[in-house]
Structure formats: C-alpha cells, structure tokens
C-alpha cells in the first residue's frame, strides 16, 4: 500500500485537493491521509469547502494560523514533522505557494521523504511576494514536479530542474471547473439571495498581503473601483477586513461587501459577472475557464498566457486610474481561443504517477 500525506491549509488548496483526492481514492493500492494546517481556520474559509467539495475530513488538523509568515511556517514545520515521523508516508503531496506548502515540503525533505508539488514551475519573478519565495523553495525541495503548463516547465528548466522529475500534467483547477461548474448551476442560490442579475456586476477579490498590507496600494484599488463606477460585489477576506479597519479606509459606495462565500457560490458569482477584478492567481484562471474577462490588480502574473491571449489585463495598484481604465477597457471583451491547461484530467495523471512512483 502506497501511503500519501497531503498537506493543505488554504481555500485554493482545498479546491485542488478535492479533484486529486477523488482520483487517488479511485486507485487501488493507494492510501491518502489529509493534514490541514489550519492556515484558513474559520468556517467560511475552511469548513464549508470540505462539505461542498466532498473532501474527506482531515485526519490531522493543526489549528495553526493567524500569525506572521515566520510564525506560521515555523509552527507548521514542527507540527508536520511530528506527523511524518509517526506516519512515515511514501510521499508528501503539497499544493501551490502558501506557508503550508513550504512547511510541508521542508519537513518532508529534512526527513528524506519524497515531496510531490502540484502547480510546480509558476513564477511571477517578484521576490517581494511571499508566495514567490514559497513556490521557488518548494520546487527545489521536491522530487516530483507537477507543472500545469509548458511555460511552467520552461521556468523549471531555467532553474536546472528537468528530466523525469518534471511532469506537465495540466491544471487541476481546470478539472475542478469542469467538475463543479454544473453542480454550482444546480445547487447555488447566491444570485437570488444577493438580488443579483447576471452580467450586471463586477466580481472583485482582494486578499494578498502585497495588496492589503500597503495602505497606498489598498487605497488605490478602492479609488480605482470608485472611478469605475459600476456595481462591484466584493466577498471580503478576513485579512482585508482587518486592514480596512486598521487604516480607516472605507469601501466606495459602488462596492458591496459580502461575507466570504463557499466554492460553489463563488463559481456562480464568477460565471455570471460581466468582469472579474482580482489579485488572486486562482481566480484569474477561473475567470478564463468561465469565459469572463479579468483584470489582475498586480504588476505581474504567473499566468502570462492569459494576458497574451487577451483574457487578462494587468493593472498595477500604483495608480487608481490604471485600475479604472483597465476595468473599463476589459468589460465585455473576449480573448483568443486557447487551451493551455490540459484536457481536464490533470488529477488522474497525478494520481497515476504517485501510485507508480
């Protein structure tokens, strides 16, 4: 029996793990144990995702979150190491670029347990982002690198990571969009509960530290929203809510804040928006999967192919006018037909490689 411990802790990781865990459960001779670090710890940010996505309840819940990057990573590293010493798995599987990702990878590598990294090779080339540090270090600690695109493979090759350890499997977020899109249509009531008409609103998300922890950037984003003037729906991330209170900034009159929503409700909000404005890497791709134009509230993106194809526009939050102009220009546009993220079976490919390797 090949034993895998999957380390997750944040909402995007729950979505990715849902499709991979389902693929692993379908294979004989593979046993998966979920370890939830607690990085996203409240019910709206965590529990509802497990219920909606039908993810097995974690065997371990570390309850570590709310601290600084160093505090979180250090505490997670210590706690994960104890679990790994007890379980001695064949693989440790990590996702993306969070503190949970790095802690899981380092704990396993120090114990000589092979690490598999889903979403390997993504690069923004902005080392001021904590996520960029996490993903680079994780890739170099990993034994098996599951790259989502050919561009990601080329980034890894430029860093000396190539050969049999690198596998271009496609994007598990594409799998999730295909699998859960129909379910969201059938079950979500978010549009009626919020009184929203399809294509009448912009969906916005703001959560990255580089956006929220810099008062000037956060102010520019909000002022850009105000200059855009159209109706904007903003599921308010706890970090953003805290920073607004600490800085005294207020949301513009055209921005309607709502509590964080579950994945199926988020899919419905995305599919029915006329435009998405976000600093999230995952939401950029989900906009593309649902055919919605996107403005990324950053100076760079890991998903450069979406910018090149016209599905995404960059709007650095150094100037509010940049944001408003990008949003006005993007609304109602359609990008080129591209298929950079695989055939919708990335999870199956990952499960097969882990079962064999």
Coordinates of C-alpha atoms in Angstrom, one line a residue:
X1 CA 0.0 0.0 0.0
X2 CA 1.5 3.3 -1.1
X3 CA 0.8 6.0 1.6
X4 CA 0.5 9.6 0.8
X5 CA 0.1 12.5 3.2
X6 CA -1.4 15.6 1.6
X7 CA -0.7 18.9 3.3
X8 CA -3.4 21.6 2.8
X9 CA -4.3 24.8 4.6
X10 CA -5.9 27.4 2.3
X11 CA -9.0 27.7 0.2
X12 CA -7.3 27.3 -3.2
X13 CA -5.6 24.1 -2.0
X14 CA -8.9 22.6 -0.9
X15 CA -10.3 23.0 -4.4
X16 CA -7.2 21.5 -6.0
X17 CA -7.1 18.6 -3.4
X18 CA -10.7 17.8 -4.0
X19 CA -10.1 16.5 -7.5
X20 CA -6.8 14.9 -6.8
X21 CA -8.1 13.1 -3.7
X22 CA -11.0 11.8 -5.6
X23 CA -8.6 10.4 -8.3
X24 CA -6.4 8.9 -5.6
X25 CA -9.5 7.2 -3.9
X26 CA -10.3 5.6 -7.2
X27 CA -7.0 3.8 -7.4
X28 CA -6.2 0.5 -5.6
X29 CA -3.1 0.3 -3.6
X30 CA -3.1 4.0 -2.6
X31 CA -3.9 5.4 0.8
X32 CA -4.2 9.2 1.4
X33 CA -4.1 11.0 4.7
X34 CA -5.1 14.6 4.8
X35 CA -3.3 17.1 7.1
X36 CA -5.0 20.5 7.4
X37 CA -2.6 23.1 8.9
X38 CA -5.4 25.5 9.8
X39 CA -4.0 28.4 7.8
X40 CA -7.6 29.2 6.8
X41 CA -9.3 28.5 10.1
X42 CA -12.9 29.9 10.2
X43 CA -16.0 28.1 8.9
X44 CA -16.5 30.3 5.9
X45 CA -12.8 30.0 4.8
X46 CA -12.5 26.2 5.5
X47 CA -15.3 24.0 6.8
X48 CA -17.8 24.9 4.1
X49 CA -15.3 23.9 1.4
X50 CA -14.9 20.4 2.8
X51 CA -18.6 20.0 2.8
X52 CA -19.3 21.3 -0.7
X53 CA -16.3 19.6 -2.3
X54 CA -16.9 16.3 -0.6
X55 CA -13.3 16.2 0.7
X56 CA -12.7 13.6 3.5
X57 CA -12.3 15.2 6.9
X58 CA -8.6 15.7 7.7
X59 CA -7.0 13.1 9.9
X60 CA -4.9 15.9 11.4
X61 CA -5.9 19.4 12.0
X62 CA -3.1 21.5 13.4
X63 CA -5.0 24.7 14.1
X64 CA -2.1 26.9 13.1
X65 CA -3.0 30.3 11.5
X66 CA -3.3 34.0 12.1
X67 CA 0.4 34.7 12.8
X68 CA 3.2 36.2 10.7
X69 CA 4.7 34.2 7.8
X70 CA 7.6 33.2 10.0
X71 CA 5.5 32.2 12.9
X72 CA 3.1 30.2 10.8
X73 CA 5.8 28.4 8.8
X74 CA 7.9 27.6 11.9
X75 CA 5.0 26.2 13.9
X76 CA 3.7 24.2 11.0
X77 CA 7.1 22.8 10.2
X78 CA 7.4 21.5 13.8
X79 CA 3.9 20.0 13.9
X80 CA 4.1 18.5 10.4
X81 CA 7.4 16.8 11.3
X82 CA 5.8 15.0 14.2
X83 CA 3.0 13.6 12.0
X84 CA 5.5 12.5 9.4
X85 CA 7.7 10.8 12.0
X86 CA 4.6 8.9 13.1
X87 CA 3.2 8.0 9.7
X88 CA 6.3 7.6 7.6
X89 CA 4.5 8.1 4.3
X90 CA 5.9 7.2 0.8
X91 CA 5.0 10.7 -0.5
X92 CA 4.1 14.1 0.9
X93 CA 1.9 16.0 -1.5
X94 CA 1.7 19.8 -1.4
X95 CA -0.1 22.4 -3.5
X96 CA 0.6 25.9 -4.7
X97 CA 2.6 28.5 -2.8
X98 CA 1.4 29.1 0.8
X99 CA 3.2 28.8 4.1
X100 CA 1.5 25.4 4.4
X101 CA 3.1 24.4 1.1
X102 CA 6.6 25.4 2.2
X103 CA 6.3 23.9 5.7
X104 CA 5.1 20.6 4.3
X105 CA 7.9 20.4 1.7
X106 CA 10.7 21.3 4.1
X107 CA 9.5 19.0 6.9
X108 CA 9.4 16.1 4.4
X109 CA 12.7 16.9 2.7
X110 CA 14.5 17.0 6.0
X111 CA 13.2 13.5 6.8
X112 CA 14.2 12.2 3.3
X113 CA 10.5 11.7 2.4
X114 CA 9.9 12.4 -1.3
X115 CA 7.8 15.6 -2.0
X116 CA 5.4 16.0 -4.9
X117 CA 4.4 19.6 -5.8
X118 CA 1.2 20.4 -7.6
X119 CA 1.5 23.7 -9.6
X120 CA 5.2 23.5 -9.9
X121 CA 7.1 26.0 -12.0
X122 CA 4.8 29.0 -11.6
X123 CA 6.8 32.2 -11.4
X124 CA 5.9 35.9 -11.0
X125 CA 9.6 36.9 -10.8
X126 CA 8.6 39.2 -8.0
X127 CA 10.7 38.1 -5.0
X128 CA 8.9 40.6 -2.7
X129 CA 5.9 38.3 -2.8
X130 CA 5.9 35.7 0.0
X131 CA 4.2 33.3 -2.4
X132 CA 7.1 33.5 -4.9
X133 CA 9.6 32.5 -2.2
X134 CA 7.4 29.6 -1.1
X135 CA 7.0 28.2 -4.6
X136 CA 10.6 28.5 -5.6
X137 CA 11.9 26.8 -2.4
X138 CA 9.2 24.1 -2.7
X139 CA 10.1 23.3 -6.3
X140 CA 13.8 22.9 -5.3
X141 CA 12.9 20.6 -2.4
X142 CA 10.5 18.4 -4.4
X143 CA 11.3 15.1 -6.0
X144 CA 8.3 15.2 -8.4
X145 CA 7.1 18.4 -10.0
X146 CA 3.6 18.5 -11.5
X147 CA 3.7 21.5 -13.8
X148 CA 0.4 22.9 -15.1
X149 CA 1.6 24.4 -18.4
X150 CA 4.5 24.3 -20.9
X151 CA 5.5 27.7 -19.6
X152 CA 5.9 26.4 -16.1
X153 CA 8.1 23.5 -17.4
X154 CA 10.3 26.1 -19.1
X155 CA 10.7 28.1 -15.9
X156 CA 11.8 24.9 -14.1
X157 CA 14.3 24.1 -16.8
X158 CA 15.8 27.6 -16.5
X159 CA 16.4 26.8 -12.8
X160 CA 18.1 23.4 -13.6
X161 CA 15.0 21.3 -12.9
X162 CA 14.2 18.9 -15.7
X163 CA 14.1 15.3 -16.8
X164 CA 11.9 12.7 -15.2
X165 CA 11.1 14.7 -12.1
X166 CA 9.1 17.2 -14.1
X167 CA 5.7 16.2 -15.5
X168 CA 3.4 18.5 -17.4
X169 CA 0.1 17.2 -16.3
X170 CA -2.2 20.1 -16.9
X171 CA -4.0 22.3 -14.4
X172 CA -6.1 20.7 -11.7
X173 CA -8.1 23.9 -11.5
X174 CA -9.4 23.1 -15.0
X175 CA -10.5 19.7 -13.7
X176 CA -12.4 21.4 -10.8
X177 CA -14.0 24.0 -13.1
X178 CA -15.4 21.2 -15.3
X179 CA -16.5 19.0 -12.5
X180 CA -18.1 21.6 -10.2
X181 CA -19.5 24.0 -12.8
X182 CA -22.6 22.0 -13.4
X183 CA -23.1 21.3 -9.7
X184 CA -22.9 25.0 -8.9
X185 CA -25.6 25.8 -11.5
X186 CA -27.9 23.1 -10.0
X187 CA -27.4 24.0 -6.3
X188 CA -26.2 27.6 -5.7
X189 CA -28.8 30.2 -4.8
X190 CA -26.3 33.0 -4.3
X191 CA -27.6 35.2 -7.2
X192 CA -31.1 35.3 -5.9
X193 CA -30.1 35.6 -2.2
X194 CA -28.0 38.7 -3.1
X195 CA -30.5 40.0 -5.6
X196 CA -28.0 40.0 -8.5
X197 CA -28.9 40.0 -12.2
X198 CA -26.4 38.1 -14.4
X199 CA -23.9 40.3 -16.2
X200 CA -24.9 43.3 -14.2
X201 CA -22.0 43.4 -11.8
X202 CA -18.2 43.1 -11.4
X203 CA -16.9 40.5 -9.0
X204 CA -13.8 41.6 -7.1
X205 CA -11.5 39.8 -4.7
X206 CA -8.6 41.3 -2.7
X207 CA -6.6 39.2 -0.3
X208 CA -2.8 39.2 -1.0
X209 CA -0.5 40.8 1.6
X210 CA 1.1 43.0 -1.1
X211 CA -2.4 44.5 -1.8
X212 CA -3.7 44.7 1.8
X213 CA -0.7 45.5 3.9
X214 CA 0.3 48.5 1.9
X215 CA -2.2 51.3 2.7
X216 CA -1.3 53.2 -0.5
X217 CA -2.0 50.2 -2.8
X218 CA -5.2 49.3 -1.0
X219 CA -6.3 52.9 -1.3
X220 CA -5.5 53.0 -5.0
X221 CA -7.5 49.8 -5.5
X222 CA -10.5 51.2 -3.8
X223 CA -10.3 54.5 -5.6
X224 CA -10.0 52.7 -8.9
X225 CA -13.2 50.8 -8.1
X226 CA -14.9 54.1 -7.3
X227 CA -13.7 55.6 -10.6
X228 CA -15.1 52.6 -12.5
X229 CA -18.5 53.5 -11.0
X230 CA -20.2 50.2 -12.0
X231 CA -21.7 47.8 -9.3
X232 CA -19.0 45.7 -7.7
X233 CA -19.5 42.7 -5.4
X234 CA -16.6 42.0 -3.0
X235 CA -16.5 38.9 -0.9
X236 CA -14.5 40.4 1.9
X237 CA -11.5 38.3 3.0
X238 CA -10.8 38.5 6.8
X239 CA -7.3 40.0 6.2
X240 CA -8.8 42.7 4.0
X241 CA -11.5 43.5 6.6
X242 CA -8.8 43.8 9.3
X243 CA -6.6 46.1 7.2
X244 CA -9.6 48.4 6.3
X245 CA -10.4 48.8 10.0
X246 CA -6.7 49.4 10.9
X247 CA -6.2 52.1 8.2
X248 CA -9.5 53.7 8.4
X249 CA -10.2 53.2 4.7
X250 CA -13.8 52.6 3.6
X251 CA -15.3 50.9 0.7
X252 CA -16.7 53.1 -2.1
X253 CA -20.4 53.5 -2.5
X254 CA -20.5 51.2 -5.6
X255 CA -18.7 48.3 -3.8
X256 CA -21.0 45.9 -2.0
X257 CA -19.1 43.7 0.5
X258 CA -20.4 40.3 1.4
X259 CA -19.1 37.6 3.7
X260 CA -16.7 35.0 2.2
X261 CA -18.6 32.5 0.1
X262 CA -18.3 28.8 -0.5
X263 CA -16.7 27.4 -3.6
X264 CA -20.0 26.6 -5.5
X265 CA -21.4 30.1 -4.7
X266 CA -18.1 31.6 -5.9
X267 CA -18.3 29.7 -9.1
X268 CA -21.8 31.1 -9.7
X269 CA -20.6 34.7 -8.9
X270 CA -17.7 34.2 -11.4
X271 CA -19.8 32.7 -14.2
X272 CA -22.4 35.5 -14.1
X273 CA -20.1 38.5 -13.6
X274 CA -19.5 40.9 -16.5
X275 CA -15.9 41.3 -15.3
X276 CA -13.7 40.0 -12.6
X277 CA -11.1 42.1 -10.8
X278 CA -8.7 40.2 -8.6
X279 CA -5.3 39.8 -7.0
X280 CA -5.7 36.1 -6.8
X281 CA -3.8 33.7 -9.0
X282 CA -6.6 31.1 -8.9
X283 CA -9.4 33.5 -9.7
X284 CA -7.6 34.7 -12.8
X285 CA -7.8 31.2 -14.2
X286 CA -11.3 30.6 -13.1
X287 CA -12.4 33.7 -14.9
X288 CA -10.8 32.2 -18.1
X289 CA -12.4 28.8 -17.5
X290 CA -15.9 30.5 -17.4
X291 CA -15.2 32.9 -20.3
X292 CA -15.2 36.1 -18.2
X293 CA -12.7 38.9 -18.8
X294 CA -10.4 39.6 -16.0
X295 CA -8.3 42.5 -14.6
X296 CA -5.5 41.4 -12.3
X297 CA -4.7 44.0 -9.6
X298 CA -1.0 43.4 -9.8
X299 CA 2.0 44.4 -11.8
X300 CA 2.7 40.8 -12.9
X301 CA 1.0 37.5 -13.2
X302 CA 2.1 33.8 -13.1
X303 CA -0.4 33.1 -15.9
X304 CA 1.2 35.2 -18.7
X305 CA -0.6 33.1 -21.4
X306 CA -3.9 34.7 -20.4
X307 CA -2.5 38.2 -20.8
X308 CA -1.0 37.3 -24.2
X309 CA -4.4 35.9 -25.4
X310 CA -6.4 38.9 -24.2
X311 CA -8.3 37.2 -21.4
X312 CA -6.5 39.1 -18.7
X313 CA -5.2 42.6 -18.2
X314 CA -2.6 43.8 -15.6
X315 CA -3.4 46.9 -13.6
X316 CA -0.7 47.7 -11.1
X317 CA -2.2 49.3 -7.9
X318 CA 0.4 52.1 -8.1
X319 CA -2.2 54.3 -9.6
X320 CA -6.0 54.3 -9.2
X321 CA -6.5 55.5 -12.8
X322 CA -4.7 52.4 -14.2
X323 CA -7.2 50.2 -12.4
X324 CA -10.3 52.1 -13.6
X325 CA -9.1 52.3 -17.2
X326 CA -8.2 48.6 -17.3
X327 CA -11.6 47.6 -15.9
X328 CA -13.5 49.9 -18.4
X329 CA -11.4 48.5 -21.3
X330 CA -11.8 44.9 -20.3
X331 CA -15.6 44.8 -19.7
X332 CA -17.3 43.0 -22.5
X333 CA -14.2 41.7 -24.2
X334 CA -13.4 38.2 -25.3
X335 CA -9.9 36.7 -25.6
X336 CA -8.4 34.4 -28.2
X337 CA -9.4 30.7 -28.1
X338 CA -6.6 28.9 -26.3
X339 CA -6.2 25.6 -24.4
X340 CA -3.1 25.9 -22.3
X341 CA -4.3 24.0 -19.2
X342 CA -4.6 20.4 -20.4
X343 CA -7.5 18.1 -21.1
X344 CA -9.3 18.2 -17.8
X345 CA -7.7 15.0 -16.4
X346 CA -4.7 16.5 -14.5
X347 CA -5.8 14.8 -11.3
X348 CA -5.9 11.4 -13.0
X349 CA -2.4 11.9 -14.3
X350 CA -1.1 13.0 -10.9
X351 CA -2.8 10.0 -9.1
X352 CA -1.3 7.5 -11.6
X353 CA 2.2 8.9 -11.2
X354 CA 2.0 8.9 -7.4
X355 CA 0.7 5.3 -7.4
X356 CA 3.6 4.2 -9.6
X357 CA 6.4 6.3 -8.4

